[in-house]
mmCIF file with all atom_site columns, C-alpha atoms in Angstrom:
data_model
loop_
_atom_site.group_PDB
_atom_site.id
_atom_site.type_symbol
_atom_site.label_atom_id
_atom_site.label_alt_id
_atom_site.label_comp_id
_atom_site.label_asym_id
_atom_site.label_entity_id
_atom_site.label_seq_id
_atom_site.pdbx_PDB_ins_code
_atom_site.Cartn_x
_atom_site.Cartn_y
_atom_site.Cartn_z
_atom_site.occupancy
_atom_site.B_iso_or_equiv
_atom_site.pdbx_formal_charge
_atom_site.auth_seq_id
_atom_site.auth_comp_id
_atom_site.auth_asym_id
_atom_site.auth_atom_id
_atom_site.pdbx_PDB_model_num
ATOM 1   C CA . UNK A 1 1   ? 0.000   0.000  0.000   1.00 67.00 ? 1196 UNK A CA 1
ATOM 2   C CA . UNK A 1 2   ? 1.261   3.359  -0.904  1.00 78.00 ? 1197 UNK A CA 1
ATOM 3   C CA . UNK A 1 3   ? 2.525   6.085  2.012   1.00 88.00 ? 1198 UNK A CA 1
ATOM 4   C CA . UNK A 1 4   ? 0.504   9.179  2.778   1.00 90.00 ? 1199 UNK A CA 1
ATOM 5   C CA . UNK A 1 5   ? 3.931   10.934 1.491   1.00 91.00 ? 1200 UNK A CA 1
ATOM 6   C CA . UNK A 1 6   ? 3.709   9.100  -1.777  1.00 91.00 ? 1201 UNK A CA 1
ATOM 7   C CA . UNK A 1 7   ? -0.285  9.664  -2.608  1.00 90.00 ? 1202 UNK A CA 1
ATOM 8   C CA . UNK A 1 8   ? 0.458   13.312 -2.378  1.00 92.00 ? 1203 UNK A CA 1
ATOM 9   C CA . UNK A 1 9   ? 3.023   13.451 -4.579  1.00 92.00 ? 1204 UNK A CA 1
ATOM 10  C CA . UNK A 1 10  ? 0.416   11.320 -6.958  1.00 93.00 ? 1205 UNK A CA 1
ATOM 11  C CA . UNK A 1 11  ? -2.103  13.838 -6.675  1.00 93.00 ? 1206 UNK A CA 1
ATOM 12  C CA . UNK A 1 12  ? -0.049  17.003 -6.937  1.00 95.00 ? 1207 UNK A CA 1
ATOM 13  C CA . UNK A 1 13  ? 1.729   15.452 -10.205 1.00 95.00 ? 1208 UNK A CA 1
ATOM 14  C CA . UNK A 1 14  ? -1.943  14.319 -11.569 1.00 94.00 ? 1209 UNK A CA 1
ATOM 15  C CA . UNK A 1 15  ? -2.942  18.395 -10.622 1.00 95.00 ? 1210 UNK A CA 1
ATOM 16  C CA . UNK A 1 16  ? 0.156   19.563 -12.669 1.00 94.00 ? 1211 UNK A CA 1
ATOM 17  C CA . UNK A 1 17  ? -0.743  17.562 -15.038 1.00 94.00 ? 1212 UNK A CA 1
ATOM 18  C CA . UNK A 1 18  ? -4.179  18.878 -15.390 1.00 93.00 ? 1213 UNK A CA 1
ATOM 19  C CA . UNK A 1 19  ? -3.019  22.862 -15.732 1.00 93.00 ? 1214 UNK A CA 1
ATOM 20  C CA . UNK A 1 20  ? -0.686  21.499 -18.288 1.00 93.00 ? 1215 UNK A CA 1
ATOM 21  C CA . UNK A 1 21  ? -3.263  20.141 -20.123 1.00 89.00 ? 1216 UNK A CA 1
ATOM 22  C CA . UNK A 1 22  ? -5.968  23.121 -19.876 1.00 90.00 ? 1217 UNK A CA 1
ATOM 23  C CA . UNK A 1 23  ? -2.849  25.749 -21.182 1.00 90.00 ? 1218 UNK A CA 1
ATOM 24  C CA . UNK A 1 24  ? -2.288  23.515 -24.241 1.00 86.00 ? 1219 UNK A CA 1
ATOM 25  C CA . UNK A 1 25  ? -6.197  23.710 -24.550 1.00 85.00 ? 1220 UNK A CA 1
ATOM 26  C CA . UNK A 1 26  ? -6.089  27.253 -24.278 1.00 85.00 ? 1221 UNK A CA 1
ATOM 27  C CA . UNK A 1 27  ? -3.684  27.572 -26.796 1.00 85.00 ? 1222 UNK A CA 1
ATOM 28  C CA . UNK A 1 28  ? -5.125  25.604 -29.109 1.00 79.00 ? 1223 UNK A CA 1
ATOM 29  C CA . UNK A 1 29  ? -8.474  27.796 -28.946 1.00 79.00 ? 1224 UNK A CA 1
ATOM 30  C CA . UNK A 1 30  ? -6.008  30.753 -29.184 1.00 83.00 ? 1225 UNK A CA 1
ATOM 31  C CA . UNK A 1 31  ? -4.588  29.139 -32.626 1.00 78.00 ? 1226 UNK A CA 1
ATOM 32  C CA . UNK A 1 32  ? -7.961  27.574 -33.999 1.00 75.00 ? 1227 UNK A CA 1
ATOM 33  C CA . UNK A 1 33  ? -9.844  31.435 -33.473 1.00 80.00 ? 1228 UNK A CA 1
ATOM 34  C CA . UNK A 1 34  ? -6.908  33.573 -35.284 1.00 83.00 ? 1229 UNK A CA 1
ATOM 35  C CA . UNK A 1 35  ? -7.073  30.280 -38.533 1.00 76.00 ? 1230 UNK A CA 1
ATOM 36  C CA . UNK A 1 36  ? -10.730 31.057 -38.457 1.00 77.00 ? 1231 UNK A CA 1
ATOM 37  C CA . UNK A 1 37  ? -10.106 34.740 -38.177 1.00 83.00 ? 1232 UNK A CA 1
ATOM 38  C CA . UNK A 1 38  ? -7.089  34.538 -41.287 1.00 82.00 ? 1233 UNK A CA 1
ATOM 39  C CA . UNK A 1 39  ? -10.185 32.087 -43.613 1.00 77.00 ? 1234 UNK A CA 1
ATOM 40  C CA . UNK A 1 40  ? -12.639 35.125 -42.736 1.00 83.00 ? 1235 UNK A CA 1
ATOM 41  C CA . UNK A 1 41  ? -10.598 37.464 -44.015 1.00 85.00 ? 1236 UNK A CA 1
ATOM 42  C CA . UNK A 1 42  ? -9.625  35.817 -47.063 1.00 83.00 ? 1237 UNK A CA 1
ATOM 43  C CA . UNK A 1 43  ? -12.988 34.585 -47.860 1.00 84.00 ? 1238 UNK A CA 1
ATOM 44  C CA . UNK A 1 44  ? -14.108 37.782 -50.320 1.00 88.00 ? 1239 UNK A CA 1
ATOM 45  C CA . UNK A 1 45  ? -11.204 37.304 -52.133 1.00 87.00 ? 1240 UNK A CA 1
ATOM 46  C CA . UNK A 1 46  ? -11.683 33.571 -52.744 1.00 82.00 ? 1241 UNK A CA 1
ATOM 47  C CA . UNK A 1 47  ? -15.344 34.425 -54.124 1.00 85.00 ? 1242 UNK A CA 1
ATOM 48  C CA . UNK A 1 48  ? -14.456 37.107 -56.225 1.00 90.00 ? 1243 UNK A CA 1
ATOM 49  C CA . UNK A 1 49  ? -11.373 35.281 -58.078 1.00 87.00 ? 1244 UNK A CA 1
ATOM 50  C CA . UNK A 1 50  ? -14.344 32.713 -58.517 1.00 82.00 ? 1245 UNK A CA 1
ATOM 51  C CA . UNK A 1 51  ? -16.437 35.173 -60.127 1.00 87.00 ? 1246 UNK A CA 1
ATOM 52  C CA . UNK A 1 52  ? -13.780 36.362 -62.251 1.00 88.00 ? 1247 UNK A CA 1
ATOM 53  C CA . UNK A 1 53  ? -12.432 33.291 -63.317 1.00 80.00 ? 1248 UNK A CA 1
ATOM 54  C CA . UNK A 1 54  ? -15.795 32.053 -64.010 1.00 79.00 ? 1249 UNK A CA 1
ATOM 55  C CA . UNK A 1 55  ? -16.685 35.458 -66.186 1.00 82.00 ? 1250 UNK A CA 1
ATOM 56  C CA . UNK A 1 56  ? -13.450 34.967 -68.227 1.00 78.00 ? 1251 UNK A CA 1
ATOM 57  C CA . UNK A 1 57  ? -14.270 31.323 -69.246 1.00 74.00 ? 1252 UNK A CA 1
ATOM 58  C CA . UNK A 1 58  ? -17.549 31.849 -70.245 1.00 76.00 ? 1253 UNK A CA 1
ATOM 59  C CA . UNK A 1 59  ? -17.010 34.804 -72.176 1.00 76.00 ? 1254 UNK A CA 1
ATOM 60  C CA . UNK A 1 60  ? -14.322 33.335 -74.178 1.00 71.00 ? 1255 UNK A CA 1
ATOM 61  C CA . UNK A 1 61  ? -16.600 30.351 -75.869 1.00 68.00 ? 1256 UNK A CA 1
ATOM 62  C CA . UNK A 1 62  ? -12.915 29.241 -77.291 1.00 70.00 ? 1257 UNK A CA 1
ATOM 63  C CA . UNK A 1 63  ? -11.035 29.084 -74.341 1.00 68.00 ? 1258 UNK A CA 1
ATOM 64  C CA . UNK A 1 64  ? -9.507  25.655 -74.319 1.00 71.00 ? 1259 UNK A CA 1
ATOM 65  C CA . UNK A 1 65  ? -7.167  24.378 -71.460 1.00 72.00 ? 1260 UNK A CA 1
ATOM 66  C CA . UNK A 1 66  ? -6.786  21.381 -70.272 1.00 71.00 ? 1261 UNK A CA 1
ATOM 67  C CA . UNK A 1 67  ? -7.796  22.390 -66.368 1.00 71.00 ? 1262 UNK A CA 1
ATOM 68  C CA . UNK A 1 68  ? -11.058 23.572 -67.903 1.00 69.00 ? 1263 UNK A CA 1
ATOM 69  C CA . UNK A 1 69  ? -11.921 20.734 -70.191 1.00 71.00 ? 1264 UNK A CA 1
ATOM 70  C CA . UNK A 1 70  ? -14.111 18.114 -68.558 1.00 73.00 ? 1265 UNK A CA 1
ATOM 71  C CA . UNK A 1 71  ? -12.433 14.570 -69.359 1.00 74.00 ? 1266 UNK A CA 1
ATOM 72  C CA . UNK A 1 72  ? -14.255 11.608 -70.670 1.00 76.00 ? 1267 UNK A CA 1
ATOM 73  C CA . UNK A 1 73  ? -13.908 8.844  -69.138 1.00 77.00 ? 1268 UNK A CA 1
ATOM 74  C CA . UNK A 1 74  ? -11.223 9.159  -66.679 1.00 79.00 ? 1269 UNK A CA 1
ATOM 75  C CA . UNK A 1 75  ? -9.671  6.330  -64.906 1.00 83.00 ? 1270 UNK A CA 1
ATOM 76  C CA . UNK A 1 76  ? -8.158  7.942  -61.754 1.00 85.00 ? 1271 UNK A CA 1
ATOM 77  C CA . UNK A 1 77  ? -8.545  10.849 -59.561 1.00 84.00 ? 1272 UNK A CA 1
ATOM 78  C CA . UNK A 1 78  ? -6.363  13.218 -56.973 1.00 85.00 ? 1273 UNK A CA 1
ATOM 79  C CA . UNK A 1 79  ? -7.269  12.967 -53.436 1.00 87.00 ? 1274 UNK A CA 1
ATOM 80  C CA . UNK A 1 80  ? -5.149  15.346 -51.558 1.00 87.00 ? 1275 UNK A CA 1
ATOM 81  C CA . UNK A 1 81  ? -5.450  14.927 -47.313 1.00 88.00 ? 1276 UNK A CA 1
ATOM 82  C CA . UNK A 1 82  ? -4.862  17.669 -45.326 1.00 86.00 ? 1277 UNK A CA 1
ATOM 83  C CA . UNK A 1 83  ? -3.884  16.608 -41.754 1.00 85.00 ? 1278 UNK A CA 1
ATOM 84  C CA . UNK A 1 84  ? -1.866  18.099 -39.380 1.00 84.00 ? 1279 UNK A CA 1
ATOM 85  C CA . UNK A 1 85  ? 1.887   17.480 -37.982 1.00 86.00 ? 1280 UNK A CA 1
ATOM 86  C CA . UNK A 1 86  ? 1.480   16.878 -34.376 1.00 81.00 ? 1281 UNK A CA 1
ATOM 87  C CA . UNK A 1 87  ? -2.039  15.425 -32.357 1.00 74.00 ? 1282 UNK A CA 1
ATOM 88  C CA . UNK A 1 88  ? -2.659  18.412 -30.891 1.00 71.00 ? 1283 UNK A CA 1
ATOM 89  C CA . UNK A 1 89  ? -6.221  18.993 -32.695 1.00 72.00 ? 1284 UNK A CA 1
ATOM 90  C CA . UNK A 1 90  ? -8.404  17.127 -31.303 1.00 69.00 ? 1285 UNK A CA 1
ATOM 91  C CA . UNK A 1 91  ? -10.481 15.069 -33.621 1.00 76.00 ? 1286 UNK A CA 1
ATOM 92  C CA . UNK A 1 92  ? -9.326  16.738 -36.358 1.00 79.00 ? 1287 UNK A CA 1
ATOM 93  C CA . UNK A 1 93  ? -6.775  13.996 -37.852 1.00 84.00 ? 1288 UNK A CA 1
ATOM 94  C CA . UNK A 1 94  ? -9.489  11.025 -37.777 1.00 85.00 ? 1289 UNK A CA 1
ATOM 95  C CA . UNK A 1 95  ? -12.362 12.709 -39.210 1.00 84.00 ? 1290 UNK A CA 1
ATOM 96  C CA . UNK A 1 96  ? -10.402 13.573 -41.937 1.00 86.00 ? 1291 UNK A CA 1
ATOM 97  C CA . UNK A 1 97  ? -8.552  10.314 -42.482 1.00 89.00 ? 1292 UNK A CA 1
ATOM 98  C CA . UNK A 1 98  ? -12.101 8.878  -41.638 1.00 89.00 ? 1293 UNK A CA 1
ATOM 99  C CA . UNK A 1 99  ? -13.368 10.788 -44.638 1.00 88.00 ? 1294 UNK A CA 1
ATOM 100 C CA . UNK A 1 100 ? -10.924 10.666 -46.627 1.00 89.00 ? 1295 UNK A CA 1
ATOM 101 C CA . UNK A 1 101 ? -11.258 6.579  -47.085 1.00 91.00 ? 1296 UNK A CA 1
ATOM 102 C CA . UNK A 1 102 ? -14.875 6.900  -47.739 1.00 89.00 ? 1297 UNK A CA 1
ATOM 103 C CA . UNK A 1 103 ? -14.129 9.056  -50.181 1.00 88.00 ? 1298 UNK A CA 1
ATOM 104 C CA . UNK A 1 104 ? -11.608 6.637  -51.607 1.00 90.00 ? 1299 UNK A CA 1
ATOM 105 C CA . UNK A 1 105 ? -13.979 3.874  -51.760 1.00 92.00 ? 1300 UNK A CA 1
ATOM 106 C CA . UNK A 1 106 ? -16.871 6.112  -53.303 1.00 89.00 ? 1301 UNK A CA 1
ATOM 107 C CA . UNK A 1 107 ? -14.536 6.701  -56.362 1.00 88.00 ? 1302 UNK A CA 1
ATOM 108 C CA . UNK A 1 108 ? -13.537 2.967  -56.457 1.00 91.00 ? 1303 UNK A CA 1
ATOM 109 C CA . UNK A 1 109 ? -17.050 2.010  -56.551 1.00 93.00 ? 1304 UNK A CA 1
ATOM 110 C CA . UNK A 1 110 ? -17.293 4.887  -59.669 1.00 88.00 ? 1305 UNK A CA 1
ATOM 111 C CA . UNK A 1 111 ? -14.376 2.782  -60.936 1.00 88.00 ? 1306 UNK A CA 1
ATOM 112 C CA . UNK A 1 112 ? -12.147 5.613  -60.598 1.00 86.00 ? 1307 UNK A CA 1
ATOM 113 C CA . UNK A 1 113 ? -7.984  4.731  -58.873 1.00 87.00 ? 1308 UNK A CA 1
ATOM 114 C CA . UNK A 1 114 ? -7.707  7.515  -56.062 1.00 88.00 ? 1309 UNK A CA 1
ATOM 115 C CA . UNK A 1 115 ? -4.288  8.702  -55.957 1.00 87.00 ? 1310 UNK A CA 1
ATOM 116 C CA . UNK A 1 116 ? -3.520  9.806  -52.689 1.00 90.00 ? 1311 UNK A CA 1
ATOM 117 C CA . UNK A 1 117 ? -0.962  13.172 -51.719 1.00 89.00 ? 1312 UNK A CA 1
ATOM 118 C CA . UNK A 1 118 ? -0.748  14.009 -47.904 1.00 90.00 ? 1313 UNK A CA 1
ATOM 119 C CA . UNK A 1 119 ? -0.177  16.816 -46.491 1.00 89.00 ? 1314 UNK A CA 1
ATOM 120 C CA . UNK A 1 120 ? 0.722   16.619 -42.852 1.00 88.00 ? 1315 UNK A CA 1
ATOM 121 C CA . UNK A 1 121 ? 2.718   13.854 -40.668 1.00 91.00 ? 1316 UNK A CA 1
ATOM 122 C CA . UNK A 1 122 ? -0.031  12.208 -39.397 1.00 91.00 ? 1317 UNK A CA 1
ATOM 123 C CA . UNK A 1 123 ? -1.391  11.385 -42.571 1.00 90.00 ? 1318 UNK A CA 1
ATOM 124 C CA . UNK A 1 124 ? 1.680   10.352 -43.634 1.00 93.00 ? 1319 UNK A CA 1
ATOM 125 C CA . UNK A 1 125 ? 1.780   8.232  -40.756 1.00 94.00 ? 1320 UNK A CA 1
ATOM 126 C CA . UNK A 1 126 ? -1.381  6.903  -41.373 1.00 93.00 ? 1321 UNK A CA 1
ATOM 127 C CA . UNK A 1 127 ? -1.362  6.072  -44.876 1.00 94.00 ? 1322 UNK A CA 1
ATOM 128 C CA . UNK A 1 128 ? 2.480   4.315  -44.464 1.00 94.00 ? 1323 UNK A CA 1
ATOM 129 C CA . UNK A 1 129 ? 1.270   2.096  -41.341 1.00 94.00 ? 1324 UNK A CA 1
ATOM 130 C CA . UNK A 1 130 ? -1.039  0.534  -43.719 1.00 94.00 ? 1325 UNK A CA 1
ATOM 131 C CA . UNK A 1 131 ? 1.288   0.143  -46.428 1.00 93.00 ? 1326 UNK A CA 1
ATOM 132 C CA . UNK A 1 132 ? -0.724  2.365  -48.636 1.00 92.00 ? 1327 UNK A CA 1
ATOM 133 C CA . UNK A 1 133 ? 0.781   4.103  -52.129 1.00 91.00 ? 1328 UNK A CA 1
ATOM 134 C CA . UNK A 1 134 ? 1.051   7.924  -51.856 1.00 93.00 ? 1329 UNK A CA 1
ATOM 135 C CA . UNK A 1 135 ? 2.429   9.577  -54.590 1.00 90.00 ? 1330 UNK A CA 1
ATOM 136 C CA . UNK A 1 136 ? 3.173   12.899 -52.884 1.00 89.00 ? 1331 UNK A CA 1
ATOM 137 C CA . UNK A 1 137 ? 3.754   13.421 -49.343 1.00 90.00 ? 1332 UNK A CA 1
ATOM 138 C CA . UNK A 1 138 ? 4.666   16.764 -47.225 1.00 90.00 ? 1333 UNK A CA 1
ATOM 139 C CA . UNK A 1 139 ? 5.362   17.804 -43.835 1.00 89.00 ? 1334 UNK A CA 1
ATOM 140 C CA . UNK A 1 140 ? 6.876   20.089 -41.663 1.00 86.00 ? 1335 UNK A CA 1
ATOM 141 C CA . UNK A 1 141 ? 4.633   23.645 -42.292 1.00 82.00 ? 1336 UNK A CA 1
ATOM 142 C CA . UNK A 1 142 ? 0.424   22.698 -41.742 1.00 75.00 ? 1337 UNK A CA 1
ATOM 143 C CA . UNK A 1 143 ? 1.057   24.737 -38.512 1.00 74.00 ? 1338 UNK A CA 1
ATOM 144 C CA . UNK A 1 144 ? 1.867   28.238 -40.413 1.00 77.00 ? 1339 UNK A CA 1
ATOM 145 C CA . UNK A 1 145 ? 1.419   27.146 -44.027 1.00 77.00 ? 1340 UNK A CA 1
ATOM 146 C CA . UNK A 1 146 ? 2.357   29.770 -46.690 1.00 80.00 ? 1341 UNK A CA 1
ATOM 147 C CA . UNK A 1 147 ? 2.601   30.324 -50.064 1.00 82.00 ? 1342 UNK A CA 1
ATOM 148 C CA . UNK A 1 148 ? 5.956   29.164 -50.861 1.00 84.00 ? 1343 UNK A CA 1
ATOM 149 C CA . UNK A 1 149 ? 5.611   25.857 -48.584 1.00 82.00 ? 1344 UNK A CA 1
ATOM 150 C CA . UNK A 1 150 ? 2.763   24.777 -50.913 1.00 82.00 ? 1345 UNK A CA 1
ATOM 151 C CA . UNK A 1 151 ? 4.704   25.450 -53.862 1.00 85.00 ? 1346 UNK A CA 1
ATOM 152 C CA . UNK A 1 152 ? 5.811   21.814 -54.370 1.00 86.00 ? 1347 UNK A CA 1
ATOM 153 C CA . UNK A 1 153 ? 2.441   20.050 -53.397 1.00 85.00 ? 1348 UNK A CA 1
ATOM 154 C CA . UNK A 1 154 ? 0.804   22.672 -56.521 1.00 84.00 ? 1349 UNK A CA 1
ATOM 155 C CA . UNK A 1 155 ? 3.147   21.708 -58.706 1.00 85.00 ? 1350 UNK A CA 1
ATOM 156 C CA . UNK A 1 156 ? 3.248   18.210 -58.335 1.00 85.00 ? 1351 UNK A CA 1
ATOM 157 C CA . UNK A 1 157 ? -0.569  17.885 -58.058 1.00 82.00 ? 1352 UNK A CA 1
ATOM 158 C CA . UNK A 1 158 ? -1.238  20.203 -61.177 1.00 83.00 ? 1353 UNK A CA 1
ATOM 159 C CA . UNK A 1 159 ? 1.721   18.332 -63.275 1.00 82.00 ? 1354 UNK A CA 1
ATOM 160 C CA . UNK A 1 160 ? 0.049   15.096 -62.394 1.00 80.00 ? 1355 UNK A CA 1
ATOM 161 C CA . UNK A 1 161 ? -3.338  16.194 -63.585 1.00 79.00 ? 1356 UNK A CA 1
ATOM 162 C CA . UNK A 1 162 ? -1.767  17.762 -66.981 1.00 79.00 ? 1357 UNK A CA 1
ATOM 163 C CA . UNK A 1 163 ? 0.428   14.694 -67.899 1.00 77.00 ? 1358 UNK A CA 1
ATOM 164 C CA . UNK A 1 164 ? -2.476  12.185 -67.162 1.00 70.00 ? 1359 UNK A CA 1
ATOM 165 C CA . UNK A 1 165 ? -5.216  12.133 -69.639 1.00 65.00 ? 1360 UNK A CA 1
ATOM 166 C CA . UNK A 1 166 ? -7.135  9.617  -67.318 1.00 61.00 ? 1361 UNK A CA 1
ATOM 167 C CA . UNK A 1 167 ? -7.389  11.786 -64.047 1.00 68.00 ? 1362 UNK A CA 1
ATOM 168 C CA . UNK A 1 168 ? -10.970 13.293 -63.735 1.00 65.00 ? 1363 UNK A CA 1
ATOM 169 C CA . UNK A 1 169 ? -10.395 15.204 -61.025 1.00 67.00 ? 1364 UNK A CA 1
ATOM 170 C CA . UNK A 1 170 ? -8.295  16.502 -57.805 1.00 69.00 ? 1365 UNK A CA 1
ATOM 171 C CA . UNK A 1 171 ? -10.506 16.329 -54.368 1.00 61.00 ? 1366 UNK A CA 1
ATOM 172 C CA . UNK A 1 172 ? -9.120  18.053 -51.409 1.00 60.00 ? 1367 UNK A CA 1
ATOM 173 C CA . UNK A 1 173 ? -9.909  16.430 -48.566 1.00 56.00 ? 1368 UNK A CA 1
ATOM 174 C CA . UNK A 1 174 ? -10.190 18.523 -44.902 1.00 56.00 ? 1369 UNK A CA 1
ATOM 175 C CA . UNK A 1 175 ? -12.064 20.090 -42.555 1.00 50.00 ? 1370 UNK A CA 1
ATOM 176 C CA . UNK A 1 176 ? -13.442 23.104 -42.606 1.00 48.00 ? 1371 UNK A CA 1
ATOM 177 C CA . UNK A 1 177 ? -14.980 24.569 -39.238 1.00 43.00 ? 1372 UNK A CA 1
ATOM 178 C CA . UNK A 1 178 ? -17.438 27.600 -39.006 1.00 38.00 ? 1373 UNK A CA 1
ATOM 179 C CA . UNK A 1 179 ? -17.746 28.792 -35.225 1.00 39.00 ? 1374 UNK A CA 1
ATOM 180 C CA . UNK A 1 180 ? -15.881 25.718 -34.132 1.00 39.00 ? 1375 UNK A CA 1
ATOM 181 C CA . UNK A 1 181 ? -18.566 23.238 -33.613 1.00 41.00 ? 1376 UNK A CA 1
ATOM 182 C CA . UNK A 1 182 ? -19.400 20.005 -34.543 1.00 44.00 ? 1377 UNK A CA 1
ATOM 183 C CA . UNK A 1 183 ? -22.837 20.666 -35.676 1.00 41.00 ? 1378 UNK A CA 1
ATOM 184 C CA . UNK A 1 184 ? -21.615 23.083 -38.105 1.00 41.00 ? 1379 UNK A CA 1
ATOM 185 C CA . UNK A 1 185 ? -18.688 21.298 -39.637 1.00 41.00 ? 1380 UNK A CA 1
ATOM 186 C CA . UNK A 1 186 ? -18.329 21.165 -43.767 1.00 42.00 ? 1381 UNK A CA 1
ATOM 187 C CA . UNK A 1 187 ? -16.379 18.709 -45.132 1.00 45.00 ? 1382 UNK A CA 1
ATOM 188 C CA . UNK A 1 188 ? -15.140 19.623 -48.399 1.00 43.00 ? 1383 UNK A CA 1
#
């Protein structure tokens, strides 16, 4: 049976523990509110490059590209996963691996071969625990991403889709929150 001595020292380190864990919390609600705050702000810009882009192709009735031409019947399609590096996101990580293999299996049962980029450690861990193929992985930058750390993954994703007559599409697979809660979650 344990000492008096040593049941204190149990409960202080289980107390230390527990303001640990509510500063990390904290923090995290800290981080989470200025993302939300950063995908506010850039929201009116995201819809009005839509409407622009979406002006300019169908005014021009002759605009052929390939990222605009819908392809007949493709054989493959782009999943890219957006997890994060470390755990520290709650549920975050599983519901979007979670969702991202349902997604996988809708386009297999469309008879469509997802191929799989990952952005984020834990979906890299995820994917190479199972011994899955991924043709483009990176890590090290979902906490502050910017535009020069996503360079590669455009690239790579956008050079895949050119070269490959057969890919129908590129899915991006995350989470996207509005006011933080559960009930309000999109998946995109």
């Amino acid at each position: 049976m344990a000492s008096i001595r040593e049941l204190r020292s149990r409960i202080r380190s289980v107390q230390s523990t527990k303001k640990i864990t509510k500063a990390q919390e904290l923090i995290a609600t800290s981080r989470i509110t200025k993302a939300q705050a950063r995908v506010e702000a850039s929201r009116p810009y995201a819809d009005e490059i839509t409407k622009v882009l979406s002006a300019l192709a169908s005014a021009s009735g002759s605009l052929d590209h390939p990222l605009l031409t819908e392809r007949t019947e493709p054989k493959r399609a782009a999943v890219l996963i957006v997890t994060s590096d470390s755990g520290q996101c709650g549920g975050y990580n599983s519901n979007v691996l979670r969702e991202a293999e349902s997604l996988q299996q809708l386009l297999r049962s469309e008879g469509k071969e997802p191929v799989i980029y990952v952005l984020g450690r834990k979906g890299l861990g995820y994917f190479t625990f199972r011994d899955r193929d991924v043709k483009g992985a990176w890590t090290g930058f979902s906490q502050q991403p910017s535009w020069e750390d996503t360079h590669d993954v455009r690239h790579q994703i956008i050079d895949g889709y050119m070269s490959s007559g057969d890919m129908a599409r590129v899915d991006e697979n995350g989470l996207w929150f509005i006011e933080g809660r559960d009930d309000d979650m999109i998946v995109s």
